[in-house]
Structure formats: structure tokens, C-alpha cells
mmCIF file with all atom_site columns, C-alpha atoms in Angstrom:
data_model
loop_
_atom_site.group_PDB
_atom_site.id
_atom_site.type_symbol
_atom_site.label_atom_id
_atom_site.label_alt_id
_atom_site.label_comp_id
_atom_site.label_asym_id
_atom_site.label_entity_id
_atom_site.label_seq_id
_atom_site.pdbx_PDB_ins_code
_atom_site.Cartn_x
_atom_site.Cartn_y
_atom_site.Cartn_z
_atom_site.occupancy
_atom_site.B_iso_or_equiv
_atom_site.pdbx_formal_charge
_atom_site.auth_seq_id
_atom_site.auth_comp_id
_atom_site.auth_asym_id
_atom_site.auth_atom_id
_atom_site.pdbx_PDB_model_num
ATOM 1   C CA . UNK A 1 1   ? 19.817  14.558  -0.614  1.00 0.00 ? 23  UNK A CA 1
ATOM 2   C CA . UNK A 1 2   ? 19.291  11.137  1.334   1.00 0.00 ? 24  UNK A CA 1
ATOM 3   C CA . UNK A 1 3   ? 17.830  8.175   -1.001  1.00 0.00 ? 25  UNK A CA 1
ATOM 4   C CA . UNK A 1 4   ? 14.678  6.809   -0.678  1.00 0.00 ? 26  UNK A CA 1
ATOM 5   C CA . UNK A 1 5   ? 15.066  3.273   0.932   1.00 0.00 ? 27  UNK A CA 1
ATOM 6   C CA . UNK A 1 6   ? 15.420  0.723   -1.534  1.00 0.00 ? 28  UNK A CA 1
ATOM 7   C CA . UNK A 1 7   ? 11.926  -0.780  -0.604  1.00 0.00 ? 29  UNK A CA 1
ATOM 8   C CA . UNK A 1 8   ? 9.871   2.556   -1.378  1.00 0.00 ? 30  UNK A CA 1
ATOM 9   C CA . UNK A 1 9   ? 12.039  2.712   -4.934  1.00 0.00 ? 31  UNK A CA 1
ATOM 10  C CA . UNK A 1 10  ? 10.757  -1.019  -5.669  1.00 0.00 ? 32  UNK A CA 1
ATOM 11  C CA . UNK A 1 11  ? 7.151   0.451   -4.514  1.00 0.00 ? 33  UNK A CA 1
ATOM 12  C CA . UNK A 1 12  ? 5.055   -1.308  -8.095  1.00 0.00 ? 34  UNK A CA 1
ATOM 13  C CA . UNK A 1 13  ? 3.316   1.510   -9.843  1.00 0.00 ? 35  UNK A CA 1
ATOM 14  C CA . UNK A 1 14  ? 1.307   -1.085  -12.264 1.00 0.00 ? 36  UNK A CA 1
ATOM 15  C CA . UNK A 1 15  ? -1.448  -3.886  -10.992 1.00 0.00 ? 37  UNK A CA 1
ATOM 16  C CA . UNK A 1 16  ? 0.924   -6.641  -12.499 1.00 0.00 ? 38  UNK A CA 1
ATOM 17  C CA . UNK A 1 17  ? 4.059   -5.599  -10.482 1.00 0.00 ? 39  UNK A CA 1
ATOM 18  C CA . UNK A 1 18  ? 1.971   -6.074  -6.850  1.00 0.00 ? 40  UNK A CA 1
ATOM 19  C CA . UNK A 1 19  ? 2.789   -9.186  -4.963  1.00 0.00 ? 41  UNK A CA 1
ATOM 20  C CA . UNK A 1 20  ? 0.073   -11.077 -4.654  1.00 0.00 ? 42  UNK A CA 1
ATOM 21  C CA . UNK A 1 21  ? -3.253  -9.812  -4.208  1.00 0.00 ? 43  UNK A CA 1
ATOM 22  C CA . UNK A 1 22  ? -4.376  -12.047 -7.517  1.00 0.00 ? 44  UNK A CA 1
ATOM 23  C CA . UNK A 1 23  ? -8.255  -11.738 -5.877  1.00 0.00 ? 45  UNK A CA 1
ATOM 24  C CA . UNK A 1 24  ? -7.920  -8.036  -5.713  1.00 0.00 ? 46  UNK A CA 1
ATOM 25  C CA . UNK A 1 25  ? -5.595  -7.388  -8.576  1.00 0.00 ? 47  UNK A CA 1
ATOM 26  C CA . UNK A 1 26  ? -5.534  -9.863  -10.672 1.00 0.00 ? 48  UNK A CA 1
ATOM 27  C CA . UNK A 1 27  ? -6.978  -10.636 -14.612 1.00 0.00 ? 49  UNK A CA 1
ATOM 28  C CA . UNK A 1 28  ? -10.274 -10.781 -12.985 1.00 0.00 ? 50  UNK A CA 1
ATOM 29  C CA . UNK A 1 29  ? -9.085  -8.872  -9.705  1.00 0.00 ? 51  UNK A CA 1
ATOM 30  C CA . UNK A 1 30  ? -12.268 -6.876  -8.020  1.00 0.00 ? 52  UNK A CA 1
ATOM 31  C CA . UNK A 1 31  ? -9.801  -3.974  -7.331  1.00 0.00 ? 53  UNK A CA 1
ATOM 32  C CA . UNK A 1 32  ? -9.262  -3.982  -10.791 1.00 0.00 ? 54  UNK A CA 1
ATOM 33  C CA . UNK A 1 33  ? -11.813 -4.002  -12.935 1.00 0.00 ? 55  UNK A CA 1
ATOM 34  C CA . UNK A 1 34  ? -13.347 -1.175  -10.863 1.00 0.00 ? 56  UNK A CA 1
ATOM 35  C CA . UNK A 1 35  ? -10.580 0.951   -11.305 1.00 0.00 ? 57  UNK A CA 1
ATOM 36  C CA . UNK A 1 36  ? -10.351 0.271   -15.602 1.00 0.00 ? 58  UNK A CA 1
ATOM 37  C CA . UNK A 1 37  ? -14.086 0.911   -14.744 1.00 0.00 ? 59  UNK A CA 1
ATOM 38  C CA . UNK A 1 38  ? -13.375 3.970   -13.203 1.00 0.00 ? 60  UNK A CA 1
ATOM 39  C CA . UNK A 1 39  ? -15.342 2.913   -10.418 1.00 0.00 ? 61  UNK A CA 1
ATOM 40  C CA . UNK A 1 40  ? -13.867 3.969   -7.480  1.00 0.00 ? 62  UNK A CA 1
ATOM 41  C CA . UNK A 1 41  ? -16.091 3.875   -3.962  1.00 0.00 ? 63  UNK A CA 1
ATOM 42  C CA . UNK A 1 42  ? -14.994 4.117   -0.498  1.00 0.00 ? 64  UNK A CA 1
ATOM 43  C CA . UNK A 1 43  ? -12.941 1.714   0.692   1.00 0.00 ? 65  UNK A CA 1
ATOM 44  C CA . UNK A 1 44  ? -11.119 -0.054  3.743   1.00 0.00 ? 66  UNK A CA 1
ATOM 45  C CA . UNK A 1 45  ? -8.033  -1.910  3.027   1.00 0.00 ? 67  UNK A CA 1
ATOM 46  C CA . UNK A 1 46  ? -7.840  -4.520  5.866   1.00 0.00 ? 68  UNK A CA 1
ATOM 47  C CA . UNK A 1 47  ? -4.505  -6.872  6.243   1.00 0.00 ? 69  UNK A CA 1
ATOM 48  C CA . UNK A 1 48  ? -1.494  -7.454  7.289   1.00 0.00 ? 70  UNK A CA 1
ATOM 49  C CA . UNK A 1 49  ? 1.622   -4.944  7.225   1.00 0.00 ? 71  UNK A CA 1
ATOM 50  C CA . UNK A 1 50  ? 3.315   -5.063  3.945   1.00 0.00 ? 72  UNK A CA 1
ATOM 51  C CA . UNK A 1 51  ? 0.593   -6.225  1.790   1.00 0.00 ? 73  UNK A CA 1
ATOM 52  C CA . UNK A 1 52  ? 0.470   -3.571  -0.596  1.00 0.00 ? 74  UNK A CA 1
ATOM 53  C CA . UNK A 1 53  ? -2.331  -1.433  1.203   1.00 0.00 ? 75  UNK A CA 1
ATOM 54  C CA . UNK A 1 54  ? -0.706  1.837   0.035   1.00 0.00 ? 76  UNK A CA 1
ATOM 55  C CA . UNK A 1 55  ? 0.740   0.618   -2.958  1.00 0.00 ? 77  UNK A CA 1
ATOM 56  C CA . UNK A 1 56  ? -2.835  0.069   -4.264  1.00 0.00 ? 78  UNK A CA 1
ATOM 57  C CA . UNK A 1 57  ? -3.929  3.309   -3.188  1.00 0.00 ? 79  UNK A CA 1
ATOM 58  C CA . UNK A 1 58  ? -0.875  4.893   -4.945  1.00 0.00 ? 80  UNK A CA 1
ATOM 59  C CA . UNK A 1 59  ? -2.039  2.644   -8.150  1.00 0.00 ? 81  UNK A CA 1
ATOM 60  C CA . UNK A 1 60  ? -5.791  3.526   -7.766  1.00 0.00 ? 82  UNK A CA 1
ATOM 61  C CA . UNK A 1 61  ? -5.126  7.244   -7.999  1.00 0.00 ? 83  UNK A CA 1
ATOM 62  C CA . UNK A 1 62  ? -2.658  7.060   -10.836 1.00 0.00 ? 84  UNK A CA 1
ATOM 63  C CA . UNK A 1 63  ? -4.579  5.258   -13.377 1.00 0.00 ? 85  UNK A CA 1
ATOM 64  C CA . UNK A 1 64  ? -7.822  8.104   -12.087 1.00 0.00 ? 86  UNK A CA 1
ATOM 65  C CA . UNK A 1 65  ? -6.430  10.968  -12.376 1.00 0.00 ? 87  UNK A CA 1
ATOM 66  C CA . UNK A 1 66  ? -7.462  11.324  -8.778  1.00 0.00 ? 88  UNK A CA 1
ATOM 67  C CA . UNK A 1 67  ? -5.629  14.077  -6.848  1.00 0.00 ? 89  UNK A CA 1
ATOM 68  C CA . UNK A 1 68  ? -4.162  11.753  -3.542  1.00 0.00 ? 90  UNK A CA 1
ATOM 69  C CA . UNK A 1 69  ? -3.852  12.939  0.002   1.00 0.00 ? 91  UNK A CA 1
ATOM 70  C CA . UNK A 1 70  ? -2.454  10.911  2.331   1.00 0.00 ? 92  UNK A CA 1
ATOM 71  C CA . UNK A 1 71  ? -2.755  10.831  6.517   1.00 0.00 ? 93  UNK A CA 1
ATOM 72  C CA . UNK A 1 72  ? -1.551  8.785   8.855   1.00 0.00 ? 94  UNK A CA 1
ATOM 73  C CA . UNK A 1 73  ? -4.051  8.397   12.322  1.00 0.00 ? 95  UNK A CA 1
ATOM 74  C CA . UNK A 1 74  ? -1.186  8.012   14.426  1.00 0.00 ? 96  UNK A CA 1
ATOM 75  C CA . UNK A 1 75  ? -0.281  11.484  14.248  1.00 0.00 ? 97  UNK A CA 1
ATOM 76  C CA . UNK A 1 76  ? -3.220  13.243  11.853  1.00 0.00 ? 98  UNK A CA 1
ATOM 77  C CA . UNK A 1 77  ? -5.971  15.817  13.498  1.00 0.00 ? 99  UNK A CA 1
ATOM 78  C CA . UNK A 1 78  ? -9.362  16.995  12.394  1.00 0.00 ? 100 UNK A CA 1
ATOM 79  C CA . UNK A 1 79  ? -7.697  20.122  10.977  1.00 0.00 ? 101 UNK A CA 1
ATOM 80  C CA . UNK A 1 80  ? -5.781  18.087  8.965   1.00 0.00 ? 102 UNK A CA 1
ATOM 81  C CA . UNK A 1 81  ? -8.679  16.746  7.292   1.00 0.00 ? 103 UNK A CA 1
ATOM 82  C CA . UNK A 1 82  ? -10.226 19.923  7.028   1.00 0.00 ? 104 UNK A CA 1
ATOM 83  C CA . UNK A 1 83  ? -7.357  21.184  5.295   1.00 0.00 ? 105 UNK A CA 1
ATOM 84  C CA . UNK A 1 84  ? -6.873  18.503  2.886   1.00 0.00 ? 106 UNK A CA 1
ATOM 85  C CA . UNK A 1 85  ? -10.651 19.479  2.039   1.00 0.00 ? 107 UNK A CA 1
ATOM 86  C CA . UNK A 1 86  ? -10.039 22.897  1.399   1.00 0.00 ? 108 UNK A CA 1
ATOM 87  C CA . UNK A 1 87  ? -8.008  21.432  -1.431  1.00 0.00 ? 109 UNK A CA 1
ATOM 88  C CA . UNK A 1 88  ? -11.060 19.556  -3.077  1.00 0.00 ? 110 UNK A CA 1
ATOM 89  C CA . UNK A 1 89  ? -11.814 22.767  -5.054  1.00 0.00 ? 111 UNK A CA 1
ATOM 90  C CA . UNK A 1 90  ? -8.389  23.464  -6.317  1.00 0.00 ? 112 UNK A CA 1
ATOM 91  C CA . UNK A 1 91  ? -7.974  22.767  -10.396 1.00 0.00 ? 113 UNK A CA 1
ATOM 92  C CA . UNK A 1 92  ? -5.888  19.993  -9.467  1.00 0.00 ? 114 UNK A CA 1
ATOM 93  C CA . UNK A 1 93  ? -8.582  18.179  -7.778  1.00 0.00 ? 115 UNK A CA 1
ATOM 94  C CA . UNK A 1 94  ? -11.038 18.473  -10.672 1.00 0.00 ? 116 UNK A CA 1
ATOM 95  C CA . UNK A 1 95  ? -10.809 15.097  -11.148 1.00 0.00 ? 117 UNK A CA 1
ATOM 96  C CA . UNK A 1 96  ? -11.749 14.039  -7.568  1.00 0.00 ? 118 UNK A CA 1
ATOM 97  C CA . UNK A 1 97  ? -10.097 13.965  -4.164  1.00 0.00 ? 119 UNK A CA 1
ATOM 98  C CA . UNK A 1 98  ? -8.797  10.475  -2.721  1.00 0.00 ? 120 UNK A CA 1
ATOM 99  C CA . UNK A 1 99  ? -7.897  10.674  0.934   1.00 0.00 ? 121 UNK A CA 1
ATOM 100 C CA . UNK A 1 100 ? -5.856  7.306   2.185   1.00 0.00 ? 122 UNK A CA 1
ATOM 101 C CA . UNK A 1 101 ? -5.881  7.494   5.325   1.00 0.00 ? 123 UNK A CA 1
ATOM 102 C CA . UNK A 1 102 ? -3.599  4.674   7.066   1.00 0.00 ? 124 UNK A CA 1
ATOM 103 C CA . UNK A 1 103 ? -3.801  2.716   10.699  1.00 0.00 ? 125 UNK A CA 1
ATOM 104 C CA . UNK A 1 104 ? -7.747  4.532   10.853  1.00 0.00 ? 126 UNK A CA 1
ATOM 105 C CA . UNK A 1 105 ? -8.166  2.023   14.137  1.00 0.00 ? 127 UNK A CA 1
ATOM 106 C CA . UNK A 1 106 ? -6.018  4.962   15.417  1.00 0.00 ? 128 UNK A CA 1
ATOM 107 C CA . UNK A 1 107 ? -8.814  7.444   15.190  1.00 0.00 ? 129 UNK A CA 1
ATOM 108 C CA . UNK A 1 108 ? -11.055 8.376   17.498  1.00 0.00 ? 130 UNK A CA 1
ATOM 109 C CA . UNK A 1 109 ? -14.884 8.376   17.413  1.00 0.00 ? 131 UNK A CA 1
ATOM 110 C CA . UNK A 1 110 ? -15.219 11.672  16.939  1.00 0.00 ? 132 UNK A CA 1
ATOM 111 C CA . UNK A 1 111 ? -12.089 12.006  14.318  1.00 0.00 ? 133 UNK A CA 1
ATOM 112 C CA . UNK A 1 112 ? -13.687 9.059   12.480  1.00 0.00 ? 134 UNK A CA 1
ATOM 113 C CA . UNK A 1 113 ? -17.414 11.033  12.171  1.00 0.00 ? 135 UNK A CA 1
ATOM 114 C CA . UNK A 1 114 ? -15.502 14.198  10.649  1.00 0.00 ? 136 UNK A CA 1
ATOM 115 C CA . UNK A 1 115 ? -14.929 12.462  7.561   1.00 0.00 ? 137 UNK A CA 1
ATOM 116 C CA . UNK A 1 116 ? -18.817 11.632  7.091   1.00 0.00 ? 138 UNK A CA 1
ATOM 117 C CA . UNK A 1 117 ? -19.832 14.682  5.653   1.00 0.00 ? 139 UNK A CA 1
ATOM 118 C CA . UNK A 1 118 ? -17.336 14.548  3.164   1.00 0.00 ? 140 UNK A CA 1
ATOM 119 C CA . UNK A 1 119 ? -17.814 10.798  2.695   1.00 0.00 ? 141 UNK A CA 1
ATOM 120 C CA . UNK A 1 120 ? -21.431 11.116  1.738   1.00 0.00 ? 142 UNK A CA 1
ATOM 121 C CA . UNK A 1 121 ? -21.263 14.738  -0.294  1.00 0.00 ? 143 UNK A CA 1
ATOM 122 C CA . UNK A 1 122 ? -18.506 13.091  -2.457  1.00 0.00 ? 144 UNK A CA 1
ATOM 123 C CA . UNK A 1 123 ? -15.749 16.024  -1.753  1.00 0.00 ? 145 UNK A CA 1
ATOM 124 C CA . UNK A 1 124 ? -13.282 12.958  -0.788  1.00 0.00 ? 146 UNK A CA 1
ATOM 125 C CA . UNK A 1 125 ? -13.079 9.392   -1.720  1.00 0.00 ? 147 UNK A CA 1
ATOM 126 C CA . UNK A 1 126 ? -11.988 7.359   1.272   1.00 0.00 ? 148 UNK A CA 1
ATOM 127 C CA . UNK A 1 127 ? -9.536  4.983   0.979   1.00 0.00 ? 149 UNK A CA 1
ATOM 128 C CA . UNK A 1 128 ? -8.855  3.580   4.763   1.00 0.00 ? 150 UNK A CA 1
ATOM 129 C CA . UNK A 1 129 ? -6.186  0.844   5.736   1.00 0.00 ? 151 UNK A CA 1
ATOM 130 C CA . UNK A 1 130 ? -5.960  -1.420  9.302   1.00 0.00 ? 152 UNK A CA 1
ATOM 131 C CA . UNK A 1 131 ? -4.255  -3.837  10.328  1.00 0.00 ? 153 UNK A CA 1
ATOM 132 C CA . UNK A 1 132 ? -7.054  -4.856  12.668  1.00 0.00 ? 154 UNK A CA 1
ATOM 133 C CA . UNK A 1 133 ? -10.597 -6.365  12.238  1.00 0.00 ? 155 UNK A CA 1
ATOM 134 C CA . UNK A 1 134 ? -12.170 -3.180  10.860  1.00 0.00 ? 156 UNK A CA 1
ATOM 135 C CA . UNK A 1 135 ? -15.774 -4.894  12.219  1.00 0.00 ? 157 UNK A CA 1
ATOM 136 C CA . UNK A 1 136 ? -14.514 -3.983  15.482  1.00 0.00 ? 158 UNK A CA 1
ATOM 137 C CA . UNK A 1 137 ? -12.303 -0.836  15.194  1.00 0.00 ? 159 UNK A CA 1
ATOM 138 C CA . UNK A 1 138 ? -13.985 1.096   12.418  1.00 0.00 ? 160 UNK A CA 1
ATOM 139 C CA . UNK A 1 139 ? -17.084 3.447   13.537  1.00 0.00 ? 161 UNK A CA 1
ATOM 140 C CA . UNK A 1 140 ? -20.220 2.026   12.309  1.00 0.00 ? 162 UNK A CA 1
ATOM 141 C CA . UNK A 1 141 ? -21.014 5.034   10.150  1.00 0.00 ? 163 UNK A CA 1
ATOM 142 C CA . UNK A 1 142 ? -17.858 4.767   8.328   1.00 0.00 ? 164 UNK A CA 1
ATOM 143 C CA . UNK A 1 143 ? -18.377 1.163   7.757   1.00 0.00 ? 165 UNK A CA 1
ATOM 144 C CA . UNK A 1 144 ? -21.939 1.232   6.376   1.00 0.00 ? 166 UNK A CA 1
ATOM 145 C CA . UNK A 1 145 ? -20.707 3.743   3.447   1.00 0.00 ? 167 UNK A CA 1
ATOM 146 C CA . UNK A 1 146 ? -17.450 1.776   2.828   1.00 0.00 ? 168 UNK A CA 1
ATOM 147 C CA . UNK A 1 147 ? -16.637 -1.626  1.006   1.00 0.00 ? 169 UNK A CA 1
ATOM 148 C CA . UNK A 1 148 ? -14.036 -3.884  2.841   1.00 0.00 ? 170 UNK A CA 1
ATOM 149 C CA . UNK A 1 149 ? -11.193 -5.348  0.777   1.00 0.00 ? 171 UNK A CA 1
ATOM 150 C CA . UNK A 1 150 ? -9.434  -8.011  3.196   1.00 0.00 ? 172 UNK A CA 1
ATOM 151 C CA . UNK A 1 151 ? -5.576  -8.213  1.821   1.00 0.00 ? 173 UNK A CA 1
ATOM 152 C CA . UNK A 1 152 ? -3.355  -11.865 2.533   1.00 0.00 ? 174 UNK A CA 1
ATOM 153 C CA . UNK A 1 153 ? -0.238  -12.541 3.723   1.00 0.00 ? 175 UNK A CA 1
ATOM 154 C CA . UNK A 1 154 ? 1.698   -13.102 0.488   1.00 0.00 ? 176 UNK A CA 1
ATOM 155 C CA . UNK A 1 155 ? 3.347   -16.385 -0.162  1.00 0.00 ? 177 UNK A CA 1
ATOM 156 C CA . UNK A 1 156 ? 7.248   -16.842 -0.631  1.00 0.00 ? 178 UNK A CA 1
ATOM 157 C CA . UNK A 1 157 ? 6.687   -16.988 -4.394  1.00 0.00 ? 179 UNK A CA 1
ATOM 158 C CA . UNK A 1 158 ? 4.318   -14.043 -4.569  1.00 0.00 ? 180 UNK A CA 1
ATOM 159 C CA . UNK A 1 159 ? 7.748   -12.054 -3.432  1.00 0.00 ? 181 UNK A CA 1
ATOM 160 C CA . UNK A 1 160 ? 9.860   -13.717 -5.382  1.00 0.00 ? 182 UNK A CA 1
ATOM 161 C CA . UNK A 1 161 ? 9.243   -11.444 -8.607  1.00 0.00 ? 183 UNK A CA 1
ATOM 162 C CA . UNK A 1 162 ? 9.964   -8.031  -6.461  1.00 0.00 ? 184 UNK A CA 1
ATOM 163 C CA . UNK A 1 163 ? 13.185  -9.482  -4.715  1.00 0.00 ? 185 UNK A CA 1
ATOM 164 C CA . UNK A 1 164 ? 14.443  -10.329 -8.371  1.00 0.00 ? 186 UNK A CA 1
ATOM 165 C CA . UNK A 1 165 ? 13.301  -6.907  -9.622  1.00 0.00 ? 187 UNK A CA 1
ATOM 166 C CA . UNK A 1 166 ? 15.287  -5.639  -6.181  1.00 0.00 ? 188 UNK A CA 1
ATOM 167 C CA . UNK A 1 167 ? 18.437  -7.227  -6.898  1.00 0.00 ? 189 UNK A CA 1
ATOM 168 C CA . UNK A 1 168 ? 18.665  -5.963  -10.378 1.00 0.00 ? 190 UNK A CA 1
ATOM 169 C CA . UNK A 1 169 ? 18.027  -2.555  -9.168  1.00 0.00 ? 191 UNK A CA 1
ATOM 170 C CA . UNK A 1 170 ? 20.858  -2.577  -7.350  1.00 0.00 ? 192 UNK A CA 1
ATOM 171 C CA . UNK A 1 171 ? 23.318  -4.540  -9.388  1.00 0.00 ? 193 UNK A CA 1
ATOM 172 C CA . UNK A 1 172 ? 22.437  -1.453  -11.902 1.00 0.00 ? 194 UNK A CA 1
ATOM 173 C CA . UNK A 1 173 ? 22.743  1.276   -9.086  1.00 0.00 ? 195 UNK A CA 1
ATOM 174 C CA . UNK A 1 174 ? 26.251  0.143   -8.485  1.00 0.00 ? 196 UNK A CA 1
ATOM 175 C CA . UNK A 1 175 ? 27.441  -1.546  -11.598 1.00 0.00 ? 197 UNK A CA 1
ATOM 176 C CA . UNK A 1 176 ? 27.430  -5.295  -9.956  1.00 0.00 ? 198 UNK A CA 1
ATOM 177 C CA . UNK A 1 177 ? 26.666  -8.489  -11.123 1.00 0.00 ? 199 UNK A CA 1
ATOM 178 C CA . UNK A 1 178 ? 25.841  -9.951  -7.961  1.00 0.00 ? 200 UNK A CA 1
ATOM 179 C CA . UNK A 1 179 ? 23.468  -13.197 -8.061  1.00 0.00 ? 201 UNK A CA 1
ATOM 180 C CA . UNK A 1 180 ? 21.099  -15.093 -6.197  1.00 0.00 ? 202 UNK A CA 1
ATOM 181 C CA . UNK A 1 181 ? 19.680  -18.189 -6.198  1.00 0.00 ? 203 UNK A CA 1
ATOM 182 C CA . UNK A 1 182 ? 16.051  -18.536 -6.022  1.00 0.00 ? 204 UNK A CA 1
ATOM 183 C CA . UNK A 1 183 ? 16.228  -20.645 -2.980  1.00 0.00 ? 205 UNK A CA 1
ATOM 184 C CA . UNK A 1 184 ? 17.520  -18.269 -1.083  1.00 0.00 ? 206 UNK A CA 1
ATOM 185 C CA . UNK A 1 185 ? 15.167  -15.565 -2.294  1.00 0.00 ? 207 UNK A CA 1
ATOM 186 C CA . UNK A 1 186 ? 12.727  -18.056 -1.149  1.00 0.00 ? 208 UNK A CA 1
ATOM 187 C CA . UNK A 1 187 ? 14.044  -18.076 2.333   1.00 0.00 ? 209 UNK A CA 1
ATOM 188 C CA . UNK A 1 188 ? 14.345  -14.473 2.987   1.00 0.00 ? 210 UNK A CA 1
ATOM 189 C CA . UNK A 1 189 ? 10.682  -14.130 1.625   1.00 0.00 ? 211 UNK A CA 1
ATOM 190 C CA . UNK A 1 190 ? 9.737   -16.882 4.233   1.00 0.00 ? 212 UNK A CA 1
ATOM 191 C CA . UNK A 1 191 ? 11.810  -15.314 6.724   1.00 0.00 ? 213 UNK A CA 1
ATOM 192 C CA . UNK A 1 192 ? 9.737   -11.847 6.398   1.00 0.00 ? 214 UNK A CA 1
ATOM 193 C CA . UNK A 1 193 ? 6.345   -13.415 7.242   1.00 0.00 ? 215 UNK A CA 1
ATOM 194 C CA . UNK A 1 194 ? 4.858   -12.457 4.449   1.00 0.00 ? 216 UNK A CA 1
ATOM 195 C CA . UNK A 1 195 ? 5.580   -8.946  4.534   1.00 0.00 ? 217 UNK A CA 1
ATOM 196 C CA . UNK A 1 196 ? 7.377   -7.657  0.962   1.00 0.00 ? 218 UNK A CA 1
ATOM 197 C CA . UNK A 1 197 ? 9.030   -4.734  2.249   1.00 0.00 ? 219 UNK A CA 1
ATOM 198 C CA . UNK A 1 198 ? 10.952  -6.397  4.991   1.00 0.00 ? 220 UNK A CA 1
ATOM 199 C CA . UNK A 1 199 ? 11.791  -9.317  2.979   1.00 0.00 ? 221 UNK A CA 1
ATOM 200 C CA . UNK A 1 200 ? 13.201  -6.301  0.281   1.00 0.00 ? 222 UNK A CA 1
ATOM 201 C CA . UNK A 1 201 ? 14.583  -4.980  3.128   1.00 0.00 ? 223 UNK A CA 1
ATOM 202 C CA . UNK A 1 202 ? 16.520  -8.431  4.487   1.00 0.00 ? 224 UNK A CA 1
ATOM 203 C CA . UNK A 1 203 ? 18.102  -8.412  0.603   1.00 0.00 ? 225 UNK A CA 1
ATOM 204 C CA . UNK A 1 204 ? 19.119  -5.037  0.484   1.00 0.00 ? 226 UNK A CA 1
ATOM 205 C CA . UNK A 1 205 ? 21.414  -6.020  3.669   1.00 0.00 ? 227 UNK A CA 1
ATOM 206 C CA . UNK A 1 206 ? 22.649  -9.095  2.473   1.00 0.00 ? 228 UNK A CA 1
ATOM 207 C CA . UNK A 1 207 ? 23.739  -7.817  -0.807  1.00 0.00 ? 229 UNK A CA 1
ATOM 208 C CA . UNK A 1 208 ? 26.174  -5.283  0.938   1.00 0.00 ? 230 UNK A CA 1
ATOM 209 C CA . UNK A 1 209 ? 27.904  -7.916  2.826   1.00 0.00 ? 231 UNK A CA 1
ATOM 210 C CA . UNK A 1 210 ? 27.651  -10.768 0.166   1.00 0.00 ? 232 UNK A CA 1
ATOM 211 C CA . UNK A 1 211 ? 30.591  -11.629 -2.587  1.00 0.00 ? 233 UNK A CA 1
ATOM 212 C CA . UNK A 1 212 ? 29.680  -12.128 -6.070  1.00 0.00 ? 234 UNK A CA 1
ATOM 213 C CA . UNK A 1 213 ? 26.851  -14.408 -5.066  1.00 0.00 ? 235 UNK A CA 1
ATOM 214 C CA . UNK A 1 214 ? 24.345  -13.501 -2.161  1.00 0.00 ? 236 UNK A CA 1
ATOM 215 C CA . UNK A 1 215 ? 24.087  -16.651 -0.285  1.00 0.00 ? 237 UNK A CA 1
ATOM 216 C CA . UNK A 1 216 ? 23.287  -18.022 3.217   1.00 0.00 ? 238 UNK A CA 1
ATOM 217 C CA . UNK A 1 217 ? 26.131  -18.209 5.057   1.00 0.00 ? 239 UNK A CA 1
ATOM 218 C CA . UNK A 1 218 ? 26.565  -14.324 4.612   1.00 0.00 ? 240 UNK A CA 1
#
């Protein structure tokens, strides 16, 4: 059975591990304190790739007991939403239904406008993520029952943290001892543009063809 890439493994399953974020996750983080609140409304995640759109999601239903679908609007159809709400009154769902639905700029009008009825009779809790301006690709309908959560770009020390946590995992997976100075940790995370998973990505490569010590040259 293939492995999961090493970026999905380091996916955080705890507000603290997410890089970045502190406005939305944070002590005083708005994503947060309405989760511990159990609070959970419909949402748009808006932000660039690799922000931790889905991670949050993930998080969100975890610590709710929610029961999570997940679409993507690249490829999803209306009968795939009306089949993940035939699920909503399964006993697994008992504890409410959270549909993340990723790149929604990707449905259509009338895709968008099937999820209303569900929206506003609270089978599903919508959880939508773009990469574009949601004021301008999101239907207006959608919008007016949703609260926007804009995610940043995070900073080369905002990865730092899950490249460490990275390299350990795979100094354990294959009994190494290979090390890295933060510098250079710095400069991959800079390299990635603020995106976490490539910048996990960039390390897992340079720790195959790296000696003892991953460092720039390799």
C-alpha cells in the first residue's frame, strides 16, 4: 500500500500545530474560540494555497464531533451533494453534517444554489475554501448566509516549526540523524512562497539526496 506523501502525514491535527493563522487560531484566534464554543456557522475559507484551509476544516470537525464530507468543485456534481445529504440522517451524523467543499469559485450558479436549502434548514454546515476574492466568485446567496475568514501567506518562521517536526519524522521513519540548520529551513520556507506543503515538500527532497547534514549546496 503506497504512503501518504510526507506533507499529508505532517497535516496538524491540533490548533497549536497550524502554521500561522495566529488571528484565526491563535490564544484569542476567532476560529478558535468558536469552535471550544462549539459555535460552528457557515463559513468561506479565502487564501492562498497551502494555508491550512483544509487543515482547519479537518480540526473544526474533530474537536465537534461533526461527521465531515469533503468535495472538491473541480470535479463534484449536484448528485454528489445530494448524496452526501442523504447521509445527514445516518447515526453517524447525529452530531451534525460539515460539508468542505474546496475551490467553490469552480461551481456554477446553479451548483452553488443547491446547497441553499441545506444551508438554511441546517442539514449541512458549509465550510467553503477559494483561492479567489469570494466577493466576486461566490453567489450572493451563499455569501449572505456565510462568514468570510481571509487566511495569509505564512511567514518563513511560521513554517519553521512544521519543517522541524518534518525532519524528525523522517529521521525516525528511517532511523537517521540527519540535521538542518535553521537557516536553511528558513530558505526553503522562503523559497515556497508561503505555501507549507511545498516548502515540506522541497525538504522531503533534499533530505534524500543530502549527507548527514541537509544543506544548500545539495
Amino acid at each position: 500500500m503506497a504512503q501518504k506523501p510526507l506533507a499529508d502525514r505532517m497535516r496538524p491535527t491540533r490548533f497549536d500545530e497550524v502554521a500561522g493563522q495566529a488571528h484565526l487560531v491563535g490564544k484569542n484566534g476567532v476560529l478558535r474560540r468558536l469552535t471550544d464554543n462549539q459555535r460552528i456557522p457557515n463559513m468561506i475559507f479565502y487564501g492562498p494555497p497551502g494555508t491550512g484551509k483544509t487543515t482547519l476544516a479537518n480540526i473544526i470537525a474533530k474537536s465537534t464531533d461533526m461527521q465531515l464530507f469533503k468535495l472538491n468543485a473541480t470535479t463534484a456534481s449536484i448528485s454528489d451533494i445530494k448524496e452526501v445529504i442523504s447521509g445527514t440522517n445516518s447515526l453517524m451524523a447525529s452530531s451534525g453534517t460539515l460539508l468542505y467543499l474546496d475551490e467553490i469559485q469552480y461551481f456554477n450558479r446553479k451548483q452553488q444554489q443547491s446547497l441553499l436549502e441545506f444551508i438554511e434548514n441546517g442539514k449541512i454546515t458549509l465550510i467553503a475554501s477559494t483561492t479567489e476574492n469570494p466577493y466576486y466568485y461566490v453567489y450572493d446567496a451563499i455569501l449572505s448566509r456565510c462568514s468570510v475568514f481571509e487566511f495569509k501567506s505564512t511567514t518563513p518562521e511560521d513554517c519553521l516549526p512544521s519543517l522541524r517536526r518534518a525532519l524528525k519524522s523522517l529521521n525516525e521513519e528511517f532511523s537517521t540523524n540527519k540535521t538542518a540548520e535553521d537557516s536553511l529551513l528558513l530558505a526553503l520556507a522562503e523559497s515556497s512562497g508561503g505555501d507549507v506543503r511545498m516548502a515540506i515538500n522541497i525538504l522531503e527532497n533534499c533530505y534524500y539526496v543530502s549527507g548527514e547534514e541537509l544543506r544548500e549546496d545539495d
